[in-house]
mmCIF file of C-alpha atoms in Angstrom:
data_model
loop_
_atom_site.group_PDB
_atom_site.id
_atom_site.type_symbol
_atom_site.label_atom_id
_atom_site.label_comp_id
_atom_site.label_asym_id
_atom_site.label_seq_id
_atom_site.Cartn_x
_atom_site.Cartn_y
_atom_site.Cartn_z
ATOM 1 C CA MET H 1 46.332 64.440 22.193
ATOM 2 C CA LEU H 2 46.371 61.930 25.014
ATOM 3 C CA GLU H 3 45.661 62.761 28.645
ATOM 4 C CA ILE H 4 47.399 60.360 31.025
ATOM 5 C CA GLU H 5 45.520 60.424 34.274
ATOM 6 C CA LEU H 6 45.582 58.736 37.679
ATOM 7 C CA LYS H 7 42.974 59.112 40.378
ATOM 8 C CA ALA H 8 42.992 58.095 44.041
ATOM 9 C CA SER H 9 40.818 58.633 47.069
ATOM 10 C CA LEU H 10 42.476 60.720 49.793
ATOM 11 C CA GLY H 11 41.777 58.118 52.462
ATOM 12 C CA GLY H 12 43.206 59.298 55.790
ATOM 13 C CA ILE H 13 45.274 62.185 54.319
ATOM 14 C CA SER H 14 43.888 65.611 55.198
ATOM 15 C CA PRO H 15 43.491 68.138 52.340
ATOM 16 C CA GLN H 16 45.682 70.586 54.317
ATOM 17 C CA ALA H 17 48.573 68.076 54.614
ATOM 18 C CA LEU H 18 48.274 67.337 50.904
ATOM 19 C CA GLU H 19 48.303 71.029 49.968
ATOM 20 C CA SER H 20 51.547 71.613 51.828
ATOM 21 C CA ALA H 21 53.082 68.446 50.291
ATOM 22 C CA LEU H 22 52.116 69.763 46.842
ATOM 23 C CA LYS H 23 53.727 73.145 47.513
ATOM 24 C CA LYS H 24 56.899 71.464 48.816
ATOM 25 C CA ALA H 25 57.032 69.383 45.603
ATOM 26 C CA GLY H 26 57.006 72.600 43.548
ATOM 27 C CA PHE H 27 53.348 72.715 42.531
ATOM 28 C CA ALA H 28 51.806 76.184 42.218
ATOM 29 C CA PRO H 29 48.140 76.609 43.198
ATOM 30 C CA GLY H 30 45.891 77.546 40.248
ATOM 31 C CA GLN H 31 42.201 78.215 39.895
ATOM 32 C CA ILE H 32 39.410 76.829 42.015
ATOM 33 C CA LYS H 33 36.378 75.818 39.961
ATOM 34 C CA GLU H 34 32.893 74.552 40.550
ATOM 35 C CA GLU H 35 32.121 72.012 37.827
ATOM 36 C CA THR H 36 28.703 70.565 37.030
ATOM 37 C CA ASP H 37 28.886 67.671 34.581
ATOM 38 C CA ILE H 38 25.827 66.261 32.844
ATOM 39 C CA TYR H 39 26.493 62.811 31.397
ATOM 40 C CA TYR H 40 24.496 61.337 28.526
ATOM 41 C CA ASN H 41 23.962 57.825 27.301
ATOM 42 C CA GLY H 42 24.243 57.099 23.572
ATOM 43 C CA ASN H 43 21.216 57.215 21.289
ATOM 44 C CA ASP H 44 22.321 54.318 19.064
ATOM 45 C CA ARG H 45 24.463 52.372 21.569
ATOM 46 C CA ASP H 46 24.892 52.000 25.339
ATOM 47 C CA PHE H 47 27.918 54.083 26.406
ATOM 48 C CA ARG H 48 28.146 52.021 29.639
ATOM 49 C CA LYS H 49 28.894 48.993 27.446
ATOM 50 C CA THR H 50 31.176 50.752 24.927
ATOM 51 C CA ASP H 51 33.037 52.630 27.732
ATOM 52 C CA GLU H 52 32.451 55.972 25.994
ATOM 53 C CA ALA H 53 31.205 59.219 27.531
ATOM 54 C CA LEU H 54 29.375 62.296 26.262
ATOM 55 C CA ARG H 55 29.385 65.181 28.701
ATOM 56 C CA LEU H 56 28.240 68.792 28.997
ATOM 57 C CA ARG H 57 30.395 70.599 31.562
ATOM 58 C CA SER H 58 29.382 73.896 33.085
ATOM 59 C CA SER H 59 32.461 75.348 34.740
ATOM 60 C CA ARG H 60 32.432 78.329 37.113
ATOM 61 C CA VAL H 61 35.767 79.832 38.169
ATOM 62 C CA LEU H 62 35.562 80.856 41.838
ATOM 63 C CA THR H 63 39.012 82.508 42.078
ATOM 64 C CA GLY H 64 39.554 86.010 40.688
ATOM 65 C CA GLU H 65 36.789 87.278 38.425
ATOM 66 C CA VAL H 66 33.924 84.761 38.529
ATOM 67 C CA GLN H 67 33.156 83.440 35.034
ATOM 68 C CA SER H 68 31.104 80.564 33.638
ATOM 69 C CA LYS H 69 31.825 78.490 30.562
ATOM 70 C CA THR H 70 30.233 75.438 28.962
ATOM 71 C CA PHE H 71 32.077 72.630 27.192
ATOM 72 C CA ILE H 72 30.987 69.557 25.258
ATOM 73 C CA THR H 73 33.287 66.552 25.644
ATOM 74 C CA TYR H 74 33.474 63.119 24.056
ATOM 75 C CA LYS H 75 35.669 60.474 25.696
ATOM 76 C CA GLY H 76 36.569 57.223 23.981
ATOM 77 C CA SER H 77 37.173 53.976 25.812
ATOM 78 C CA LYS H 78 40.207 53.587 28.115
ATOM 79 C CA VAL H 79 43.353 52.562 26.235
ATOM 80 C CA ASP H 80 45.110 50.492 28.933
ATOM 81 C CA SER H 81 44.483 48.744 32.237
ATOM 82 C CA ARG H 82 46.741 50.816 34.531
ATOM 83 C CA SER H 83 45.438 54.368 34.108
ATOM 84 C CA GLN H 84 42.349 56.348 33.186
ATOM 85 C CA THR H 85 43.866 57.352 29.846
ATOM 86 C CA ARG H 86 41.282 57.983 27.110
ATOM 87 C CA PRO H 87 41.217 59.846 23.808
ATOM 88 C CA GLU H 88 39.262 63.051 24.365
ATOM 89 C CA LEU H 89 37.578 65.690 22.178
ATOM 90 C CA GLU H 90 36.414 68.914 23.820
ATOM 91 C CA THR H 91 35.271 72.342 22.672
ATOM 92 C CA SER H 92 33.358 75.256 24.152
ATOM 93 C CA VAL H 93 29.631 75.787 23.619
ATOM 94 C CA GLY H 94 27.866 79.152 23.816
ATOM 95 C CA ASP H 95 24.618 78.256 25.591
ATOM 96 C CA LEU H 96 24.208 75.327 28.014
ATOM 97 C CA ASP H 97 20.396 75.234 27.896
ATOM 98 C CA VAL H 98 20.226 75.278 24.076
ATOM 99 C CA MET H 99 22.834 72.511 23.871
ATOM 100 C CA LYS H 100 20.903 70.416 26.434
ATOM 101 C CA LYS H 101 17.732 70.769 24.328
ATOM 102 C CA LEU H 102 19.645 70.026 21.103
ATOM 103 C CA LEU H 103 21.116 66.799 22.533
ATOM 104 C CA GLY H 104 17.628 65.866 23.769
ATOM 105 C CA LYS H 105 16.191 66.317 20.248
ATOM 106 C CA LEU H 106 18.975 64.112 18.842
ATOM 107 C CA GLY H 107 17.883 61.392 21.278
ATOM 108 C CA TYR H 108 20.547 61.603 24.006
ATOM 109 C CA ARG H 109 19.276 61.000 27.529
ATOM 110 C CA GLU H 110 20.799 62.439 30.733
ATOM 111 C CA VAL H 111 21.980 59.621 32.998
ATOM 112 C CA MET H 112 23.688 61.432 35.867
ATOM 113 C CA THR H 113 24.903 64.837 37.030
ATOM 114 C CA VAL H 114 28.247 65.070 38.857
ATOM 115 C CA ARG H 115 28.963 68.208 40.912
ATOM 116 C CA LYS H 116 32.376 68.960 42.360
ATOM 117 C CA GLN H 117 34.659 71.691 43.599
ATOM 118 C CA ARG H 118 38.118 71.346 42.078
ATOM 119 C CA ALA H 119 41.364 73.066 43.139
ATOM 120 C CA TYR H 120 44.113 73.023 40.499
ATOM 121 C CA TYR H 121 47.884 72.774 41.099
ATOM 122 C CA HIS H 122 50.433 73.002 38.295
ATOM 123 C CA ARG H 123 54.066 71.972 37.743
ATOM 124 C CA GLU H 124 55.378 71.977 34.176
ATOM 125 C CA ASN H 125 53.086 69.670 32.163
ATOM 126 C CA ILE H 126 51.612 67.957 35.237
ATOM 127 C CA THR H 127 48.304 69.109 36.690
ATOM 128 C CA VAL H 128 47.075 67.922 40.081
ATOM 129 C CA CYS H 129 43.427 68.398 41.061
ATOM 130 C CA LEU H 130 42.067 68.164 44.581
ATOM 131 C CA ASP H 131 38.391 67.321 44.159
ATOM 132 C CA GLU H 132 35.485 67.369 46.559
ATOM 133 C CA VAL H 133 32.692 65.475 44.826
ATOM 134 C CA GLU H 134 29.087 65.844 46.014
ATOM 135 C CA GLY H 135 27.986 62.506 47.472
ATOM 136 C CA LEU H 136 31.414 60.809 47.088
ATOM 137 C CA GLY H 137 34.070 62.624 49.127
ATOM 138 C CA ARG H 138 37.617 63.845 48.429
ATOM 139 C CA PHE H 139 39.961 62.679 45.662
ATOM 140 C CA ILE H 140 43.250 63.559 44.003
ATOM 141 C CA GLU H 141 43.791 63.442 40.247
ATOM 142 C CA LEU H 142 47.207 63.603 38.584
ATOM 143 C CA GLU H 143 47.261 64.355 34.897
ATOM 144 C CA GLN H 144 49.964 64.731 32.302
ATOM 145 C CA VAL H 145 49.047 65.800 28.782
ATOM 146 C CA GLU H 146 51.137 64.394 25.922
ATOM 147 C CA GLU H 147 50.759 65.977 22.498
ATOM 148 C CA ASP H 148 52.798 63.340 20.652
ATOM 149 C CA GLY H 149 50.891 60.123 21.338
ATOM 150 C CA THR H 150 51.542 57.015 23.360
ATOM 151 C CA ALA H 151 55.330 56.506 23.077
ATOM 152 C CA LYS H 152 56.229 57.492 26.666
ATOM 153 C CA LYS H 153 52.931 56.471 28.261
ATOM 154 C CA GLU H 154 54.255 53.738 30.573
ATOM 155 C CA ALA H 155 57.100 55.969 31.798
ATOM 156 C CA VAL H 156 54.626 58.782 32.511
ATOM 157 C CA ILE H 157 52.353 56.442 34.494
ATOM 158 C CA ASP H 158 55.360 55.306 36.616
ATOM 159 C CA ARG H 159 56.328 58.925 37.230
ATOM 160 C CA LEU H 160 52.789 59.847 38.353
ATOM 161 C CA LEU H 161 52.662 56.777 40.643
ATOM 162 C CA ASP H 162 55.957 57.865 42.290
ATOM 163 C CA LEU H 163 54.505 61.342 42.817
ATOM 164 C CA LEU H 164 51.346 59.906 44.405
ATOM 165 C CA SER H 165 53.469 57.761 46.705
ATOM 166 C CA SER H 166 55.577 60.809 47.714
ATOM 167 C CA PHE H 167 52.336 62.478 48.910
ATOM 168 C CA GLY H 168 51.765 59.540 51.277
ATOM 169 C CA ILE H 169 48.893 58.043 49.270
ATOM 170 C CA PRO H 170 49.198 54.262 48.857
ATOM 171 C CA GLN H 171 48.566 52.579 45.472
ATOM 172 C CA SER H 172 45.659 50.740 47.124
ATOM 173 C CA ASN H 173 43.778 54.068 47.029
ATOM 174 C CA LEU H 174 43.956 54.171 43.217
ATOM 175 C CA LEU H 175 40.656 54.124 41.364
ATOM 176 C CA ARG H 176 40.078 53.343 37.703
ATOM 177 C CA GLU H 177 36.403 54.305 37.839
ATOM 178 C CA SER H 178 35.225 57.752 36.811
ATOM 179 C CA TYR H 179 33.179 59.845 39.272
ATOM 180 C CA LEU H 180 30.202 58.995 37.060
ATOM 181 C CA GLU H 181 30.835 55.262 37.515
ATOM 182 C CA LEU H 182 31.416 55.654 41.269
ATOM 183 C CA LEU H 183 28.179 57.646 41.669
ATOM 184 C CA MET H 184 26.200 55.145 39.584
ATOM 185 C CA ALA H 185 27.636 52.278 41.644
ATOM 186 C CA SER H 186 26.703 54.003 44.921
ATOM 187 C CA ALA H 187 23.203 54.775 43.569
ATOM 188 C CA THR H 188 22.535 51.099 42.770
ATOM 189 C CA SER H 189 24.226 49.586 45.839
ATOM 190 C CA MET J 1 11.112 80.459 19.215
ATOM 191 C CA LEU J 2 9.717 79.935 15.730
ATOM 192 C CA GLU J 3 11.329 81.248 12.566
ATOM 193 C CA ILE J 4 8.789 81.850 9.802
ATOM 194 C CA GLU J 5 10.598 81.730 6.508
ATOM 195 C CA LEU J 6 9.872 81.921 2.796
ATOM 196 C CA LYS J 7 12.345 81.283 0.025
ATOM 197 C CA ALA J 8 12.151 81.963 -3.716
ATOM 198 C CA SER J 9 14.483 81.829 -6.676
ATOM 199 C CA LEU J 10 15.228 85.249 -8.170
ATOM 200 C CA GLY J 11 14.256 84.108 -11.654
ATOM 201 C CA GLY J 12 14.609 87.037 -14.099
ATOM 202 C CA ILE J 13 15.029 89.729 -11.395
ATOM 203 C CA SER J 14 18.548 91.184 -11.250
ATOM 204 C CA PRO J 15 20.167 91.429 -7.798
ATOM 205 C CA GLN J 16 20.699 95.172 -8.415
ATOM 206 C CA ALA J 17 16.961 95.776 -9.092
ATOM 207 C CA LEU J 18 16.087 93.791 -5.971
ATOM 208 C CA GLU J 19 18.548 95.726 -3.811
ATOM 209 C CA SER J 20 17.011 99.060 -4.807
ATOM 210 C CA ALA J 21 13.470 97.662 -4.254
ATOM 211 C CA LEU J 22 14.568 96.552 -0.748
ATOM 212 C CA LYS J 23 15.960 99.997 0.078
ATOM 213 C CA LYS J 24 12.771 101.685 -1.211
ATOM 214 C CA ALA J 25 10.710 99.364 1.052
ATOM 215 C CA GLY J 26 12.702 100.585 4.064
ATOM 216 C CA PHE J 27 15.152 97.700 4.464
ATOM 217 C CA ALA J 28 18.625 98.636 5.717
ATOM 218 C CA PRO J 29 21.591 96.662 4.361
ATOM 219 C CA GLY J 30 23.368 94.605 7.045
ATOM 220 C CA GLN J 31 26.345 92.284 7.001
ATOM 221 C CA ILE J 32 27.603 90.214 4.120
ATOM 222 C CA LYS J 33 28.670 86.733 5.180
ATOM 223 C CA GLU J 34 30.260 83.696 3.646
ATOM 224 C CA GLU J 35 28.579 80.651 5.153
ATOM 225 C CA THR J 36 29.782 77.063 4.848
ATOM 226 C CA ASP J 37 27.228 74.556 6.120
ATOM 227 C CA ILE J 38 28.077 70.925 6.764
ATOM 228 C CA TYR J 39 24.961 68.768 6.991
ATOM 229 C CA TYR J 40 24.846 65.451 8.823
ATOM 230 C CA ASN J 41 22.545 62.485 8.644
ATOM 231 C CA GLY J 42 21.246 60.917 11.872
ATOM 232 C CA ASN J 43 23.073 58.064 13.570
ATOM 233 C CA ASP J 44 19.925 56.284 14.787
ATOM 234 C CA ARG J 45 17.451 57.470 12.117
ATOM 235 C CA ASP J 46 17.469 58.875 8.572
ATOM 236 C CA PHE J 47 17.014 62.662 8.766
ATOM 237 C CA ARG J 48 15.899 62.683 5.108
ATOM 238 C CA LYS J 49 12.892 60.595 6.178
ATOM 239 C CA THR J 50 12.194 62.400 9.470
ATOM 240 C CA ASP J 51 12.684 65.850 7.823
ATOM 241 C CA GLU J 52 15.184 66.894 10.503
ATOM 242 C CA ALA J 53 18.569 68.539 10.036
ATOM 243 C CA LEU J 54 21.820 68.700 11.991
ATOM 244 C CA ARG J 55 24.242 71.332 10.753
ATOM 245 C CA LEU J 56 27.613 72.836 11.564
ATOM 246 C CA ARG J 57 27.803 76.362 10.157
ATOM 247 C CA SER J 58 31.073 78.190 9.749
ATOM 248 C CA SER J 59 30.240 81.846 9.213
ATOM 249 C CA ARG J 60 32.724 84.475 8.052
ATOM 250 C CA VAL J 61 31.660 88.129 8.137
ATOM 251 C CA LEU J 62 33.095 89.917 5.069
ATOM 252 C CA THR J 63 31.931 93.448 5.974
ATOM 253 C CA GLY J 64 33.820 95.482 8.578
ATOM 254 C CA GLU J 65 36.285 93.505 10.661
ATOM 255 C CA VAL J 66 36.491 89.964 9.237
ATOM 256 C CA GLN J 67 35.542 87.395 11.876
ATOM 257 C CA SER J 68 34.694 83.701 11.850
ATOM 258 C CA LYS J 69 32.243 81.870 14.058
ATOM 259 C CA THR J 70 30.944 78.315 14.235
ATOM 260 C CA PHE J 71 27.419 77.275 15.160
ATOM 261 C CA ILE J 72 25.684 73.952 15.708
ATOM 262 C CA THR J 73 22.035 73.839 14.661
ATOM 263 C CA TYR J 74 19.233 71.314 14.953
ATOM 264 C CA LYS J 75 16.110 71.817 12.853
ATOM 265 C CA GLY J 76 12.932 69.847 13.441
ATOM 266 C CA SER J 77 10.481 68.914 10.699
ATOM 267 C CA LYS J 78 8.464 71.626 8.911
ATOM 268 C CA VAL J 79 5.281 72.536 10.796
ATOM 269 C CA ASP J 80 3.014 73.476 7.852
ATOM 270 C CA SER J 81 2.717 73.115 4.079
ATOM 271 C CA ARG J 82 2.981 76.820 3.078
ATOM 272 C CA SER J 83 6.314 77.916 4.502
ATOM 273 C CA GLN J 84 9.708 76.638 5.556
ATOM 274 C CA THR J 85 8.851 77.139 9.233
ATOM 275 C CA ARG J 86 10.693 74.740 11.571
ATOM 276 C CA PRO J 87 11.554 74.683 15.265
ATOM 277 C CA GLU J 88 15.248 75.472 15.552
ATOM 278 C CA LEU J 89 17.945 75.142 18.218
ATOM 279 C CA GLU J 90 21.284 76.881 17.660
ATOM 280 C CA THR J 91 24.306 77.779 19.737
ATOM 281 C CA SER J 92 27.910 78.730 19.090
ATOM 282 C CA VAL J 93 30.782 76.250 19.194
ATOM 283 C CA GLY J 94 34.409 77.124 19.932
ATOM 284 C CA ASP J 95 36.278 74.904 17.478
ATOM 285 C CA LEU J 96 34.863 73.664 14.151
ATOM 286 C CA ASP J 97 37.411 70.874 13.649
ATOM 287 C CA VAL J 98 36.983 69.433 17.167
ATOM 288 C CA MET J 99 33.182 69.509 16.786
ATOM 289 C CA LYS J 100 33.429 67.758 13.388
ATOM 290 C CA LYS J 101 35.537 64.987 14.967
ATOM 291 C CA LEU J 102 33.206 64.751 17.988
ATOM 292 C CA LEU J 103 30.119 64.318 15.767
ATOM 293 C CA GLY J 104 32.048 61.709 13.761
ATOM 294 C CA LYS J 105 32.822 59.741 16.961
ATOM 295 C CA LEU J 106 29.122 59.863 17.910
ATOM 296 C CA GLY J 107 28.323 58.277 14.537
ATOM 297 C CA TYR J 108 27.064 61.234 12.498
ATOM 298 C CA ARG J 109 28.047 61.188 8.825
ATOM 299 C CA GLU J 110 28.509 64.270 6.614
ATOM 300 C CA VAL J 111 26.055 64.161 3.724
ATOM 301 C CA MET J 112 26.597 67.495 1.958
ATOM 302 C CA THR J 113 28.343 70.862 2.247
ATOM 303 C CA VAL J 114 26.486 74.003 1.166
ATOM 304 C CA ARG J 115 28.532 77.165 0.474
ATOM 305 C CA LYS J 116 26.913 80.532 -0.065
ATOM 306 C CA GLN J 117 27.463 84.271 0.096
ATOM 307 C CA ARG J 118 24.609 85.952 1.923
ATOM 308 C CA ALA J 119 23.735 89.679 2.073
ATOM 309 C CA TYR J 120 21.437 90.656 4.951
ATOM 310 C CA TYR J 121 18.739 93.374 4.917
ATOM 311 C CA HIS J 122 16.731 94.317 8.002
ATOM 312 C CA ARG J 123 13.412 96.078 8.728
ATOM 313 C CA GLU J 124 11.988 95.713 12.240
ATOM 314 C CA ASN J 125 11.633 91.964 12.931
ATOM 315 C CA ILE J 126 11.883 90.974 9.232
ATOM 316 C CA THR J 127 15.206 89.855 7.773
ATOM 317 C CA VAL J 128 15.714 89.461 4.028
ATOM 318 C CA CYS J 129 18.703 87.525 2.694
ATOM 319 C CA LEU J 130 20.001 87.684 -0.854
ATOM 320 C CA ASP J 131 21.877 84.426 -1.348
ATOM 321 C CA GLU J 132 24.266 83.244 -4.008
ATOM 322 C CA VAL J 133 24.593 79.489 -3.523
ATOM 323 C CA GLU J 134 27.512 77.589 -5.056
ATOM 324 C CA GLY J 135 26.135 75.286 -7.738
ATOM 325 C CA LEU J 136 22.523 76.522 -7.450
ATOM 326 C CA GLY J 137 22.263 80.252 -8.258
ATOM 327 C CA ARG J 138 20.586 83.258 -6.628
ATOM 328 C CA PHE J 139 17.738 83.212 -4.113
ATOM 329 C CA ILE J 140 15.848 85.493 -1.734
ATOM 330 C CA GLU J 141 14.832 84.469 1.786
ATOM 331 C CA LEU J 142 12.340 86.385 3.921
ATOM 332 C CA GLU J 143 12.287 85.579 7.597
ATOM 333 C CA GLN J 144 10.305 86.797 10.558
ATOM 334 C CA VAL J 145 11.163 85.551 14.038
ATOM 335 C CA GLU J 146 8.309 85.160 16.534
ATOM 336 C CA GLU J 147 9.206 84.633 20.170
ATOM 337 C CA ASP J 148 5.660 83.768 21.290
ATOM 338 C CA GLY J 149 4.798 80.717 19.230
ATOM 339 C CA THR J 150 2.454 80.005 16.358
ATOM 340 C CA ALA J 151 -0.564 82.270 17.081
ATOM 341 C CA LYS J 152 0.013 84.786 14.233
ATOM 342 C CA LYS J 153 1.793 82.395 11.875
ATOM 343 C CA GLU J 154 -0.718 82.480 8.988
ATOM 344 C CA ALA J 155 -0.907 86.302 9.088
ATOM 345 C CA VAL J 156 2.897 86.502 9.032
ATOM 346 C CA ILE J 157 3.095 84.184 6.011
ATOM 347 C CA ASP J 158 0.546 86.359 4.142
ATOM 348 C CA ARG J 159 2.550 89.492 4.982
ATOM 349 C CA LEU J 160 5.805 87.932 3.726
ATOM 350 C CA LEU J 161 4.051 86.782 0.512
ATOM 351 C CA ASP J 162 2.794 90.364 -0.103
ATOM 352 C CA LEU J 163 6.340 91.648 0.402
ATOM 353 C CA LEU J 164 7.740 89.104 -2.070
ATOM 354 C CA SER J 165 5.103 90.097 -4.621
ATOM 355 C CA SER J 166 5.969 93.813 -4.140
ATOM 356 C CA PHE J 167 9.560 92.973 -5.185
ATOM 357 C CA GLY J 168 8.204 91.610 -8.504
ATOM 358 C CA ILE J 169 8.836 87.960 -7.618
ATOM 359 C CA PRO J 170 5.873 85.706 -8.518
ATOM 360 C CA GLN J 171 4.611 83.041 -6.079
ATOM 361 C CA SER J 172 5.563 80.431 -8.700
ATOM 362 C CA ASN J 173 9.210 81.111 -7.771
ATOM 363 C CA LEU J 174 8.589 79.954 -4.164
ATOM 364 C CA LEU J 175 10.558 76.924 -3.005
ATOM 365 C CA ARG J 176 9.839 74.739 0.016
ATOM 366 C CA GLU J 177 13.068 72.798 -0.394
ATOM 367 C CA SER J 178 16.174 73.717 1.578
ATOM 368 C CA TYR J 179 19.444 74.419 -0.271
ATOM 369 C CA LEU J 180 20.556 71.025 1.008
ATOM 370 C CA GLU J 181 17.540 69.336 -0.631
ATOM 371 C CA LEU J 182 17.996 71.312 -3.868
ATOM 372 C CA LEU J 183 21.691 70.386 -4.037
ATOM 373 C CA MET J 184 20.983 66.718 -3.292
ATOM 374 C CA ALA J 185 18.274 66.688 -5.985
ATOM 375 C CA SER J 186 20.647 68.253 -8.541
ATOM 376 C CA ALA J 187 23.384 65.789 -7.563
ATOM 377 C CA THR J 188 21.156 62.761 -8.231
ATOM 378 C CA SER J 189 19.366 64.088 -11.349
#
């Protein structure tokens, strides 16, 4: 599975204007979640150099019945220079605290925690997220999941760029960096 | 949490004789499970040298409604010379195949798979397991879980040794090695 993903800062666009543009474009509002992501560095290599990521995500659904879930995720390095596309492996984990201790015993060290509130919008196989990230501000993510590999990747990226443009967000707002990278950059600047 | 554990080969004792001895001693039969354990070596150190273990367990309950679950477990080195006692961290995992791939990406290599059928017996905080291990034979495990650390550890070991003796199993049948170690020894001998 490949997730093809674009991210941009909202810049001058208000979240309200964007929400109504999304609805006009046929996107249906989905869940709102509070996500706390703990990122780890490698124990035998530096993930900042290999462009990999190991993450424990604690996700709390705020819409409907409140429920919490934990996931462990591995992300490989980005596969092209235009998008944030990476191979990804993710599964649920029963107990966050036990998994944190287990990773600690294996030698993984926490490097950063990213907290955000994320509102989901869906249209067919495209998901749009409006994110408010603690310490960073507001962002939009557009994601299309392709089960059958990289064949149509360039076409999908063009389609997502058109969509972004139709929301009034210029390509100059695009960001290749993850929230983790942006937070680490702002912490050291 | 500390699990205090003894293990012995059944030797000449038949499983049927042992089952009736367990019932006479007040143990209630519990679930029967089929457990498949995949063991990994470390990616930054040799777990055979550090006496640690990283395991993915796929557990299938054969009694009542059949259900499968996956667990990830880290075991630290043994804390004394008389028992198999180790600090242990375990939590459930949603998808075995994804977790296998994720550990592979992190650099963990499968070293051995241990398959066994395990019948559980319970009395208060003591659990007895009658195990039939593929390629090794039949064993008994006695385990007492202590939430509050190592204070009563020696007394617990003595109590479990008395219990073993009452089942007609001599102390010469005791084994400190894990099934993994026994299988690796038989594979190289």
